[in-house]
Coordinates of C-alpha atoms in Angstrom, one line a residue:
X1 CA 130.0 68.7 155.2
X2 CA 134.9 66.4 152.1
X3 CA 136.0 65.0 149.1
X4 CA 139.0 64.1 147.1
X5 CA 139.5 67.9 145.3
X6 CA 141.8 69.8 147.0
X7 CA 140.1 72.7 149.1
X8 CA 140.8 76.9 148.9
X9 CA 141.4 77.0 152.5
X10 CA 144.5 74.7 153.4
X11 CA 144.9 71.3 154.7
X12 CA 143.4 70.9 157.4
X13 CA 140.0 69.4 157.4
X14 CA 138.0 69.4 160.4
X15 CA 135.3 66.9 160.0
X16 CA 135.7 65.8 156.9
X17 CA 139.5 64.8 157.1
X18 CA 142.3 65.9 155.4
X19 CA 142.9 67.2 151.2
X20 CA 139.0 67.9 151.2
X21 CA 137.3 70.8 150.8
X22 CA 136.8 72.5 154.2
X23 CA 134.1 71.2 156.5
X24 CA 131.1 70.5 153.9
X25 CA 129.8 67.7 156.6
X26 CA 129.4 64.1 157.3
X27 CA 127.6 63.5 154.5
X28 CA 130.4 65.6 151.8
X29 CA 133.4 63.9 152.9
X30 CA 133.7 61.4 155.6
X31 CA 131.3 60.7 158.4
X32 CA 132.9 63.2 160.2
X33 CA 132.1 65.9 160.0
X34 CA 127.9 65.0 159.3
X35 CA 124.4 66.3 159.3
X36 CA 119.9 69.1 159.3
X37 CA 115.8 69.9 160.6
X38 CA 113.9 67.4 162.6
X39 CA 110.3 66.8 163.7
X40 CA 109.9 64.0 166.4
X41 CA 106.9 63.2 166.6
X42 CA 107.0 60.6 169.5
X43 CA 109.8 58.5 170.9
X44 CA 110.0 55.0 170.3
X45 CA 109.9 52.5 173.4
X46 CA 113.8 51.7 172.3
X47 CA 114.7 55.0 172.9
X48 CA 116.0 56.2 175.9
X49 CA 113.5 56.5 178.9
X50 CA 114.5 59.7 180.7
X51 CA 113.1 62.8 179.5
X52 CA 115.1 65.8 177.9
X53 CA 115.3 68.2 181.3
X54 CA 112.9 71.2 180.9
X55 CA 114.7 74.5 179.5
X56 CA 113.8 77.7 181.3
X57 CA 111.1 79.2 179.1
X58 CA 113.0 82.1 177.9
X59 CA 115.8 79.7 176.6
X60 CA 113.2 77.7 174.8
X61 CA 112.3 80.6 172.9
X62 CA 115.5 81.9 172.1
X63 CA 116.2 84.3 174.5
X64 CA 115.8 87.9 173.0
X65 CA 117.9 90.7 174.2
X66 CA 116.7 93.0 176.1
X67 CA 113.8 91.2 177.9
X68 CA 115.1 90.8 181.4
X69 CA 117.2 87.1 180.2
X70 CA 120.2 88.8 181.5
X71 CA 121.7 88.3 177.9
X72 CA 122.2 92.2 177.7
X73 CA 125.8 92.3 178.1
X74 CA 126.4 89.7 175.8
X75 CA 124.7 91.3 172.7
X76 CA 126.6 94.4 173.4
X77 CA 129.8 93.4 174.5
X78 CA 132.9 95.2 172.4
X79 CA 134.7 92.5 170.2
X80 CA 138.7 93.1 170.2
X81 CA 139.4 92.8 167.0
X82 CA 143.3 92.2 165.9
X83 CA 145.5 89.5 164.4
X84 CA 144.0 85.8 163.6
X85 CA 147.5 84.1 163.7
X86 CA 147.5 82.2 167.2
X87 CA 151.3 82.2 167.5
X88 CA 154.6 81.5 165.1
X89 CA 153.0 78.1 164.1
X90 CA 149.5 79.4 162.7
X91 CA 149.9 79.5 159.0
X92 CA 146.3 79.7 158.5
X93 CA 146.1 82.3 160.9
X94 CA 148.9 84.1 159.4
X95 CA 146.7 83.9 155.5
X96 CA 144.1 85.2 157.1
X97 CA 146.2 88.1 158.4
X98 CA 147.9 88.4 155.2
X99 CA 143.9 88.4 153.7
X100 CA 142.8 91.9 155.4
X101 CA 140.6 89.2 158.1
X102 CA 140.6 90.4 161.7
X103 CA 139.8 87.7 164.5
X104 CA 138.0 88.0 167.7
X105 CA 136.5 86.3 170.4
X106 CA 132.6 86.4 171.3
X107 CA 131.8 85.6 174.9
X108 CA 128.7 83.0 175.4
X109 CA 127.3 81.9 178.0
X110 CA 127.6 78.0 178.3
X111 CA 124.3 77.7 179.6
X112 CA 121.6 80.4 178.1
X113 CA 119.1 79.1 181.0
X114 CA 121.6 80.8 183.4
X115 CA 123.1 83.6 181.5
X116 CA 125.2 85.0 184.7
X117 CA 127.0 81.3 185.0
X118 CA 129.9 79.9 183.4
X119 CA 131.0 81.3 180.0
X120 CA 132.8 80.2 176.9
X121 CA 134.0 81.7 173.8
X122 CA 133.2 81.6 169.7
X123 CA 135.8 82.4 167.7
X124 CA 135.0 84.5 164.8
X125 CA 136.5 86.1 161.5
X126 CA 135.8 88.7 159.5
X127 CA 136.3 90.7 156.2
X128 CA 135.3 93.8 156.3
X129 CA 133.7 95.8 153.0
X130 CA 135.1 97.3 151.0
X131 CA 132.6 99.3 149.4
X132 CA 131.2 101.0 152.5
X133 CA 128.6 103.5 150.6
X134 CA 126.9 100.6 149.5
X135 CA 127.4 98.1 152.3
X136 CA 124.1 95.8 152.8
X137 CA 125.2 94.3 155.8
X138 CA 127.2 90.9 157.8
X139 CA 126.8 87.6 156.1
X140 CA 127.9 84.9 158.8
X141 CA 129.1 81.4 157.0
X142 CA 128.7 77.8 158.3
X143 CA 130.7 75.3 156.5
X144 CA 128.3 72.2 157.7
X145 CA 129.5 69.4 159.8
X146 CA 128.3 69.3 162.2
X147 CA 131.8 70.1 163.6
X148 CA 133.1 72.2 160.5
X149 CA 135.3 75.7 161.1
X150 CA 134.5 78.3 159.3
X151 CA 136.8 81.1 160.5
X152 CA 138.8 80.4 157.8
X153 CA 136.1 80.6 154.9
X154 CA 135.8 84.3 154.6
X155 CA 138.2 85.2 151.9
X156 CA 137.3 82.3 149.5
X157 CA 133.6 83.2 149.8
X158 CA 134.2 87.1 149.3
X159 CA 135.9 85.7 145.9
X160 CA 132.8 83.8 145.6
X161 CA 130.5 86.6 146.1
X162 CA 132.4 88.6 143.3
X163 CA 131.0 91.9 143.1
X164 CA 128.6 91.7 145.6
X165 CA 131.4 90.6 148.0
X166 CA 132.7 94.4 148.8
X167 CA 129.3 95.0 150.0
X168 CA 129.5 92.3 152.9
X169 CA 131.3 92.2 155.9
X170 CA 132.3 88.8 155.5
X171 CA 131.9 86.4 159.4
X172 CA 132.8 83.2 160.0
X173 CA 133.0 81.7 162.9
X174 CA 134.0 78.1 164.0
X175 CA 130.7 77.3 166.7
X176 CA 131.1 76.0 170.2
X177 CA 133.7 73.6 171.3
X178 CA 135.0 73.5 167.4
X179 CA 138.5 74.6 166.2
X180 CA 139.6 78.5 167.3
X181 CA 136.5 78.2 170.1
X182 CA 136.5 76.8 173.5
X183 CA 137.5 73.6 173.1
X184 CA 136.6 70.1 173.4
X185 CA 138.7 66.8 173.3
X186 CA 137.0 63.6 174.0
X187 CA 140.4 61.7 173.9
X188 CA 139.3 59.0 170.7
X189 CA 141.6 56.3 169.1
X190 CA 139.8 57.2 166.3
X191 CA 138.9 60.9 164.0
X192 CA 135.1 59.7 163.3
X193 CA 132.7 57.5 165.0
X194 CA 131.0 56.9 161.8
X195 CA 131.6 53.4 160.5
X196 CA 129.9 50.1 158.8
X197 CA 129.0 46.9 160.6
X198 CA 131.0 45.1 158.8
X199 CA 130.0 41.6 157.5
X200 CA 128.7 39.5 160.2
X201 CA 127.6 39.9 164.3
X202 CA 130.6 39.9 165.3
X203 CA 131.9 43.1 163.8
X204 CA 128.7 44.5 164.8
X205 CA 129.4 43.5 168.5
X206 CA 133.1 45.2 168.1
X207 CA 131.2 48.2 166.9
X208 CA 128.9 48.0 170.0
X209 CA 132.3 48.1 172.1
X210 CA 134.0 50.6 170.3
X211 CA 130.6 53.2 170.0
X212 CA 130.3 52.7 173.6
X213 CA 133.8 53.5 174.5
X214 CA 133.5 56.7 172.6
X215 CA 130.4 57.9 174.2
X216 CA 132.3 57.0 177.6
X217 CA 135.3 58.9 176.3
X218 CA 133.3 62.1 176.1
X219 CA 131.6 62.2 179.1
X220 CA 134.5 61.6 181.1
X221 CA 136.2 64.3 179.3
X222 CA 133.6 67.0 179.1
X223 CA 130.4 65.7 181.7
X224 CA 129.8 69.7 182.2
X225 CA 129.7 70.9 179.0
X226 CA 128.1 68.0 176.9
X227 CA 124.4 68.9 178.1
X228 CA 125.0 72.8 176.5
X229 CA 126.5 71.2 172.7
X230 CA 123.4 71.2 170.3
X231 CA 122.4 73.4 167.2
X232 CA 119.9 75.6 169.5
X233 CA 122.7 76.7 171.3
X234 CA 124.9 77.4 168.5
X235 CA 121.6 79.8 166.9
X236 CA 121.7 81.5 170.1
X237 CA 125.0 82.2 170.1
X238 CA 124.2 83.5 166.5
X239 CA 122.0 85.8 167.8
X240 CA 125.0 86.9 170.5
X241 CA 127.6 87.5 167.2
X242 CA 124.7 89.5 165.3
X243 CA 124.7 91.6 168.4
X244 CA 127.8 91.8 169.0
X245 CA 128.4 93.2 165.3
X246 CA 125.6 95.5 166.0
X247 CA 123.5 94.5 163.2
X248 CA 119.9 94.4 163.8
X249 CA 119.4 91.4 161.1
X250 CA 122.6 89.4 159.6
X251 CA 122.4 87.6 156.2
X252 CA 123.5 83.6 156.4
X253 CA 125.3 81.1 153.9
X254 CA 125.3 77.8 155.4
X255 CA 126.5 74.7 153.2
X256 CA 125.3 70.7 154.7
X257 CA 124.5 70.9 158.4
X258 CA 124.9 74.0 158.2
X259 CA 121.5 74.3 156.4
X260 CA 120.2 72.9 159.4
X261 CA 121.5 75.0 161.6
X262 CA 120.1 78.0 159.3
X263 CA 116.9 76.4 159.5
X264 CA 117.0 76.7 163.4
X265 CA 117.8 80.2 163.5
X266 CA 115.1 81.5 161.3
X267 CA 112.6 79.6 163.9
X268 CA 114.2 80.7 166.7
X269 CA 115.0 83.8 165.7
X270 CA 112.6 85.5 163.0
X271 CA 113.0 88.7 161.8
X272 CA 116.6 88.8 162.5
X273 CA 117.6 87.2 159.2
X274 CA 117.9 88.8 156.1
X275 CA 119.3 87.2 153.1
X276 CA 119.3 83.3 154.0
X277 CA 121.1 80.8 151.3
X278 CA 120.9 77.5 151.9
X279 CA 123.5 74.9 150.3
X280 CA 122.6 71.1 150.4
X281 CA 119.6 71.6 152.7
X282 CA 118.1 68.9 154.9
X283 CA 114.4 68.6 155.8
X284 CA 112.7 67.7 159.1
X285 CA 112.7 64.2 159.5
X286 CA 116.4 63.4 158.3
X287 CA 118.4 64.7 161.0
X288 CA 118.9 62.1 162.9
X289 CA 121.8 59.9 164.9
X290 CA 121.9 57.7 161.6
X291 CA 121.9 60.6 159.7
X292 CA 122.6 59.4 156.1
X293 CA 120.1 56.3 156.7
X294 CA 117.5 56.7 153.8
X295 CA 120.4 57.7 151.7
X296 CA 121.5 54.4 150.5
X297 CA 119.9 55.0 147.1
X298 CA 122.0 58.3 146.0
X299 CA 125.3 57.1 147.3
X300 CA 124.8 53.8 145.3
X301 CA 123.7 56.3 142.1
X302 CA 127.1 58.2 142.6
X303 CA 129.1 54.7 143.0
X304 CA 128.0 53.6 139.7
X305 CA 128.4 56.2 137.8
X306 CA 131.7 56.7 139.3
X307 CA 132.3 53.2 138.3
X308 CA 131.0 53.9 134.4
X309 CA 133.5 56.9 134.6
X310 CA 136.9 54.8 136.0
X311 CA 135.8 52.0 133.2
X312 CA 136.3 54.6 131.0
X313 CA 139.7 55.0 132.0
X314 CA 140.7 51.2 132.7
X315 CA 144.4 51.5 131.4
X316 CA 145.5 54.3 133.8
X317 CA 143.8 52.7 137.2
X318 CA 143.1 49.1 136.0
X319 CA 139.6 49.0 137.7
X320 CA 137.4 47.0 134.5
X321 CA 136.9 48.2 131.4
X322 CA 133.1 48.3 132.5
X323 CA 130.9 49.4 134.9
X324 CA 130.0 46.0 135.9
X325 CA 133.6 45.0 136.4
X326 CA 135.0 47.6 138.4
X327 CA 132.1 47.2 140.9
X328 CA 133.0 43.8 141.0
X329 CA 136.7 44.8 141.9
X330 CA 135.0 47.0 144.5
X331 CA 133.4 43.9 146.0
X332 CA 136.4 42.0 145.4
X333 CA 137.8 44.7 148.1
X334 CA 135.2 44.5 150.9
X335 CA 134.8 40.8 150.4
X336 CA 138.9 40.4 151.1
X337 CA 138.6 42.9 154.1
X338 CA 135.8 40.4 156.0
X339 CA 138.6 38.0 155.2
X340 CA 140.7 39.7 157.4
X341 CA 141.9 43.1 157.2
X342 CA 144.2 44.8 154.5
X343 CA 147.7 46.0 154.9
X344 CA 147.5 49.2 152.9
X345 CA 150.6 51.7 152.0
X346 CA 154.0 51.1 152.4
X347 CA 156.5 52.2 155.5
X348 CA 156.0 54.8 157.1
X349 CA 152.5 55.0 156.3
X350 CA 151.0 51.5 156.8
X351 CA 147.2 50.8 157.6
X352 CA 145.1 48.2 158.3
X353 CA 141.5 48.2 157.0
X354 CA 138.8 45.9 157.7
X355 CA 135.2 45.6 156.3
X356 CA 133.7 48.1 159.2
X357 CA 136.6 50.7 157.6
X358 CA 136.6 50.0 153.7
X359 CA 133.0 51.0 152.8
X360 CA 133.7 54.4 155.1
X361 CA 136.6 55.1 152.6
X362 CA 134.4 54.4 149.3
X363 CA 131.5 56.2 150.9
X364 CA 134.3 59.3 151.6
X365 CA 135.2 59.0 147.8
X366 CA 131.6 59.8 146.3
X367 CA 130.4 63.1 146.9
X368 CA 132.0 64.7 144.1
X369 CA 131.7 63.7 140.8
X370 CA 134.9 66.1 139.2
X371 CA 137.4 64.7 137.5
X372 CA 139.9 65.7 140.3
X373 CA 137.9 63.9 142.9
X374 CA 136.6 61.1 140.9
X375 CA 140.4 60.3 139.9
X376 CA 141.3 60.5 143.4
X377 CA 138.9 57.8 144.3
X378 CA 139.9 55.9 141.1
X379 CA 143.8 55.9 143.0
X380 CA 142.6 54.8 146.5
X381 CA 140.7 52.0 144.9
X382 CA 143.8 50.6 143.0
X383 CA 145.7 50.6 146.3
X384 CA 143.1 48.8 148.0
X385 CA 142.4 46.1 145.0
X386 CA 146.5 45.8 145.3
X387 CA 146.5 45.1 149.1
X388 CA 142.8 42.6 148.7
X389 CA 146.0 40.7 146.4
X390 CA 148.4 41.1 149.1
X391 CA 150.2 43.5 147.2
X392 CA 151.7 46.6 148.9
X393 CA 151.5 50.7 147.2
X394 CA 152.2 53.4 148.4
X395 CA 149.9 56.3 149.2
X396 CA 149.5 59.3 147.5
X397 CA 150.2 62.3 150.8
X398 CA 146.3 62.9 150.6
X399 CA 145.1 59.4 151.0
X400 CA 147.6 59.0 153.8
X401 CA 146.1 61.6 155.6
X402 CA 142.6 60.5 154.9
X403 CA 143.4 57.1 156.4
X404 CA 145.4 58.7 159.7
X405 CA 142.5 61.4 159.9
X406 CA 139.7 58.7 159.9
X407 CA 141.5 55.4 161.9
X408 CA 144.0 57.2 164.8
X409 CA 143.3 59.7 166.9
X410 CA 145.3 62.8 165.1
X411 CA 142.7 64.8 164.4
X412 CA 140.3 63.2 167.6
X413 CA 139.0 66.2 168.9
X414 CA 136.9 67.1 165.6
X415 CA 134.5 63.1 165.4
X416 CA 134.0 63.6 169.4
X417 CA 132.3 67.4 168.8
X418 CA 130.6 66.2 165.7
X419 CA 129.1 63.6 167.7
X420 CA 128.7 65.6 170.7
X421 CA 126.3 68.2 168.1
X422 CA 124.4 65.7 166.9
X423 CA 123.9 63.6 170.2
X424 CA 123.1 66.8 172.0
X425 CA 120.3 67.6 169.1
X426 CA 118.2 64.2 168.8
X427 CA 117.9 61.0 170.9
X428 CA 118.8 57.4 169.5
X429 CA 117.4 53.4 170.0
X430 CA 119.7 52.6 173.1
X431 CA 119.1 48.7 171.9
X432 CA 121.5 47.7 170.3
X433 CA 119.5 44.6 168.7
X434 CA 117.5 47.9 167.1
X435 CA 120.7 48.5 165.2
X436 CA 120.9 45.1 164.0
X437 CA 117.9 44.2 162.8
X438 CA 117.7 47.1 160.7
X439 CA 121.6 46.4 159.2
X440 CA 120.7 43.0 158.5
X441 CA 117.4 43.9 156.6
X442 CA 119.2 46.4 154.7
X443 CA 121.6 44.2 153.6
X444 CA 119.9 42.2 150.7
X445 CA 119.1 46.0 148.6
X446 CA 121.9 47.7 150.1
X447 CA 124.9 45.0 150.9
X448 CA 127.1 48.1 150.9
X449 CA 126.1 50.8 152.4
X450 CA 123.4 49.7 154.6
X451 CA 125.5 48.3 156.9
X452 CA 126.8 51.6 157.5
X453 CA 124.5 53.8 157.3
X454 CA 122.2 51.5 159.7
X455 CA 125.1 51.0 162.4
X456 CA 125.6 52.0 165.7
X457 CA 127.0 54.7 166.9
X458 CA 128.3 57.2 170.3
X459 CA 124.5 58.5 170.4
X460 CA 123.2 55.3 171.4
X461 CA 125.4 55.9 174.8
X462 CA 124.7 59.6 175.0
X463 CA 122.8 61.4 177.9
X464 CA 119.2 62.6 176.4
X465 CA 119.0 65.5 174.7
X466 CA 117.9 68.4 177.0
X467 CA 115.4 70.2 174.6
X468 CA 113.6 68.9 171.4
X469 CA 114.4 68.6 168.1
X470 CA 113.7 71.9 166.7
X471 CA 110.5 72.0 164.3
X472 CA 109.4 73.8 161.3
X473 CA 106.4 76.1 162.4
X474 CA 107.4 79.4 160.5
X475 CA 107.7 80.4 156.9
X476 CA 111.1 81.7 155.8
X477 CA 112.0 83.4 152.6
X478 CA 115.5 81.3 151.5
X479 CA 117.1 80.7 148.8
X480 CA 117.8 76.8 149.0
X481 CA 120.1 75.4 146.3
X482 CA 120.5 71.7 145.4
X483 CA 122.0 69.0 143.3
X484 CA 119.7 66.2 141.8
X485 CA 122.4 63.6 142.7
X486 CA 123.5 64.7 146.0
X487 CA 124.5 61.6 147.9
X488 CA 124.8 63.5 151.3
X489 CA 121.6 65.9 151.8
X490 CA 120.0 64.5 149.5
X491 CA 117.5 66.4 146.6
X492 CA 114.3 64.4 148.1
X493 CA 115.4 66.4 151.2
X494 CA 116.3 69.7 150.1
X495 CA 113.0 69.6 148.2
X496 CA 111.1 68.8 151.7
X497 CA 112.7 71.5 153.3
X498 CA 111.7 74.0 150.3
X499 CA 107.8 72.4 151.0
X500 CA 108.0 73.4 154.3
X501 CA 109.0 77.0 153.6
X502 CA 106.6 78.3 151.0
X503 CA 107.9 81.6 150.5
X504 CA 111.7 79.4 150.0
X505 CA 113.0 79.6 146.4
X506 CA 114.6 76.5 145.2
X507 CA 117.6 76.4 142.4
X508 CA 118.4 72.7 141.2
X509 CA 121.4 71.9 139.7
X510 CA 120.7 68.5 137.4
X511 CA 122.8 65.9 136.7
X512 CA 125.2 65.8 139.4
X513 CA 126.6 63.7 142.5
X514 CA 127.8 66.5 144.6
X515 CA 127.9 67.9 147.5
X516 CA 128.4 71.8 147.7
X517 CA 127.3 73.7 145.3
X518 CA 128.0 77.6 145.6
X519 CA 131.6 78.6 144.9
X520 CA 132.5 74.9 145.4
X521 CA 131.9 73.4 142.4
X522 CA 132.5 76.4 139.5
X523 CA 128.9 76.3 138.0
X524 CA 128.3 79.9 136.0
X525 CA 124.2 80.0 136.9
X526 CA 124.3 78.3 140.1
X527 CA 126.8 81.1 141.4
X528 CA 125.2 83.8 139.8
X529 CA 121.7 83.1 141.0
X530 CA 123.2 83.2 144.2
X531 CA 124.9 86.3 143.8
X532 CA 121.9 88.2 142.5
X533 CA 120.1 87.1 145.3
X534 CA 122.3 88.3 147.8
X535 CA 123.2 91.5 145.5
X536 CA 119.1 92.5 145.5
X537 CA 117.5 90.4 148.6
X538 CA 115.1 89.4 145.6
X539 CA 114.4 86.0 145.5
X540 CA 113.8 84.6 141.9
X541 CA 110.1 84.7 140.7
X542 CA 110.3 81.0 140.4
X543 CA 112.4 78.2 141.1
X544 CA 115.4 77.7 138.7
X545 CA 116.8 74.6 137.1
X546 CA 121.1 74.8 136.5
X547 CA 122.5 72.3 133.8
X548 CA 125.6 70.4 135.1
X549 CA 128.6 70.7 132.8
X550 CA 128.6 67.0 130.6
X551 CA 131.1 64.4 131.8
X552 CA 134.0 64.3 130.1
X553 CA 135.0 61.8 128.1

């Protein structure tokens, strides 16, 4: 769902944009790539009026093999298995090669209420074990989003499994319409939709335009397959891969949205999950269009203490020499960019950044509190306190992909999937004036991120979703595992989620802002409670509590 450490799996980014860790969702990294459970209880009057088309009833409930759905001869279809490079040009193909992984593609149907229509492929990846007298089973990964790949994931998270690795067959699989899968270009100017209000109305209005013209974007560009983009589908065709494999239950590590997802498939799909971790999980209620509304408390938590840490370090960034003063050089920065938008970087990589584009890159910065990301941050802000002066510096190859990921339309295809997901899942106010009102009474607590986390965005223009929100009605044995300062699922959530599962078992990390916990972060007990869990199927008799390594100086 991301940050400013470098990630295990390459460049690219997906979602989250470029020089962060793979696809950790909206919330880790960027808007992009965003997300997690939701109960709707009733629809608001500002919502849209047309209700979500009925699915046929098998589709509703998941669609098991075997029960007339005519999903047979996707379950058992044979999976080619060769090569993962794509062509001369693949280098991540070619690692994955050079990794042991074998690639395939699963057939899905586009539309589970008419399984002998039109179909579409899931790319997948896997690493087979190694230990084969031992072997438990297939774990399948997520990397969150939504929008994330995960195809690419299965090496780093066999290292990350350590000895319980060569028991798995490692999966991962990028879901519909995302990287290696069928694909999906909406044609945007832009990589995310997922930006702040700015200062006044009329930013907001220009946000109105631009939201608007996204949305318009993807229907044009993908009218027929829009309806069939949502998490539901992407459990279902789960359920296909699991068959497919030929495993009669399949284990599941999902990081961010991904937890989300993983939440769906246990209720559509119970008793064909076996080992379930949970990374960053989101509770019913906070997946939503606005999905890091509500959050405006953590991400301000992770600013300042970001801000007590870059005092600390005043004469290698020039930030303050106190908390107080470099968050007054960070509203130095937004306040210049209402003004009238920054020139940032020097030729050939020049930006222009305005106050609907500013807090996005701030908000991007926060989600891990290493001293890798954290300096990374520190750097970006001293560039844009240079250009609020009118004072040009160039930018480090990271930031310069961050900034062409988020504000042209390189990496387009992965905001319009991401939104495609999460427009597809829930419904949004249509009113804009909704949006507004709640920015502008966010502003006096929030003046920072409540303006974007409140704003606008494609789902406001979206087609209604075709099925509901999917809701918590069954008890699953996970292992969820969460940070206390999580600025992106937040703890309150993951803690909601582990209420609504009573048999869950819940392992808190304290003490830190981040995002992405399990072979992500290098914390000895979070790791290995994950690993004995996966190792045994034994949940821990109780929930566990992880000490953060201290800051250093």
């Amino acid at each position: 769902m991301t940050h400013a450490t470098r990630g295990q799996h390459g460049v690219k980014r997906g979602p989250l944009g470029p020089g962060r860790r793979r696809g950790r969702g909206w919330w880790y990294a960027v808007a992009p790539a965003l997300a997690a459970t939701v109960v709707v209880a009733c629809v608001p009057a500002a919502y849209a009026a047309a209700p979500p088309a009925p699915p046929a009833p098998a589709a509703a409930a998941g669609l098991a093999p075997g029960g007339g759905d005519g999903l047979d001869r996707y379950h058992r279809q044979r999976l080619d298995w060769g090569s993962c490079a794509k062509g001369p040009d693949d280098t991540a193909g070619r690692d994955l090669d050079r990794a042991g992984v074998s690639c395939a593609d699963v057939t899905v149907p586009l539309d589970y209420a008419d399984p002998r229509g039109r179909t579409i492929t899931v790319a997948v990846s896997r690493l087979r074990a190694t230990d084969t007298r031992r072997r438990i089973g297939a774990v399948l990964l997520n990397n969150g989003g939504p929008g994330g790949t995960a195809v690419e994931s299965p090496p780093h998270i066999r290292k990350a499994m350590k000895e319980v690795g060569a028991r798995y067959d490692v999966v991962g699989f990028d879901p519909r319409f995302v990287g290696r899968s069928t694909p999906l270009d909406c044609g945007w100017p832009v990589g995310t939709a997922w930006f702040s209000a700015g200062s006044g109305r009329a930013g907001f209005d220009r946000q109105v335009a631009l939201q608007k013209d996204l949305a318009d974007k993807c229907r044009a560009a993908g009218a027929s397959v829009l309806p069939h983009i949502s998490t539901r589908n992407t459990a279902r065709d789960m359920d296909v891969i699991r068959g497919a494999l030929g495993e009669r239950k399949i284990s599941y590590l999902g990081y961010s949205y991904g937890t989300y997802l993983g939440t769906v498939y246990t209720q559509m799909f119970p008793g064909r999950h076996d080992r379930v971790v949970l990374d960053g999980a989101v509770t019913p209620g906070d997946y939503k269009a606005r999905l890091m509304q509500g959050a405006e408390p953590e991400n301000e938590r992770a600013l300042s203490d970001w801000a007590a840490w870059a005092a600390g370090r005043h004469e290698s960034h020039g930030l303050g020499r106190t908390r107080a003063e470099v968050l007054a050089t960070v509203e130095g920065i937004v306040a210049a960019s209402a003004r009238g938008p920054l020139t940032v970087g020097t030729a050939p990589d020049v930006f222009r950044l305005d106050d609907s584009q500013v807090p996005l890159i701030l908000f991007m910065g926060i989600a891990d509190d290493t001293d890798t990301a954290r300096t990374a941050l520190a750097e970006q802000v001293s560039v844009l306190a240079k250009a609020a002066q009118g004072r040009s510096a160039p930018l480090a190859p990271d930031f310069a992909r961050l900034l062409r990921f988020a504000l042209t339309g390189e990496q387009a295809a992965t905001g319009g999937v991401q939104a495609a997901i999460i427009c597809g899942d829930v419904g949004a106010p249509r009113d804009p004036e909704v949006y507004w009102r709640d920015i502008e009474r966010s502003r006096a607590a929030h003046p920072l991120f409540g303006p974007l986390t409140n704003n606008i965005n494609p789902c406001a223009f979206w087609d209604r979703p075709r099925e509901e929100p999917t809701r918590v009605r069954r008890d699953a044995a996970v292992l969820i595992v969460a940070a206390t300062g999580d600025p992106r699922t937040t703890y309150r959530s993951s803690v909601g989620l582990h209420g609504l599962l009573p048999s869950s078992k819940l392992i808190t990390l304290e003490n830190a802002n981040r995002h992405g916990l399990y072979g992500e972060y290098g914390n000895a007990c979070v790791d290995a409670e994950v690993n004995a869990y996966l190792a045994t199927g034994k949940l821990p008799e109780q929930d566990r509590t992880c000490a953060a390594a201290p800051p250093s100086d």
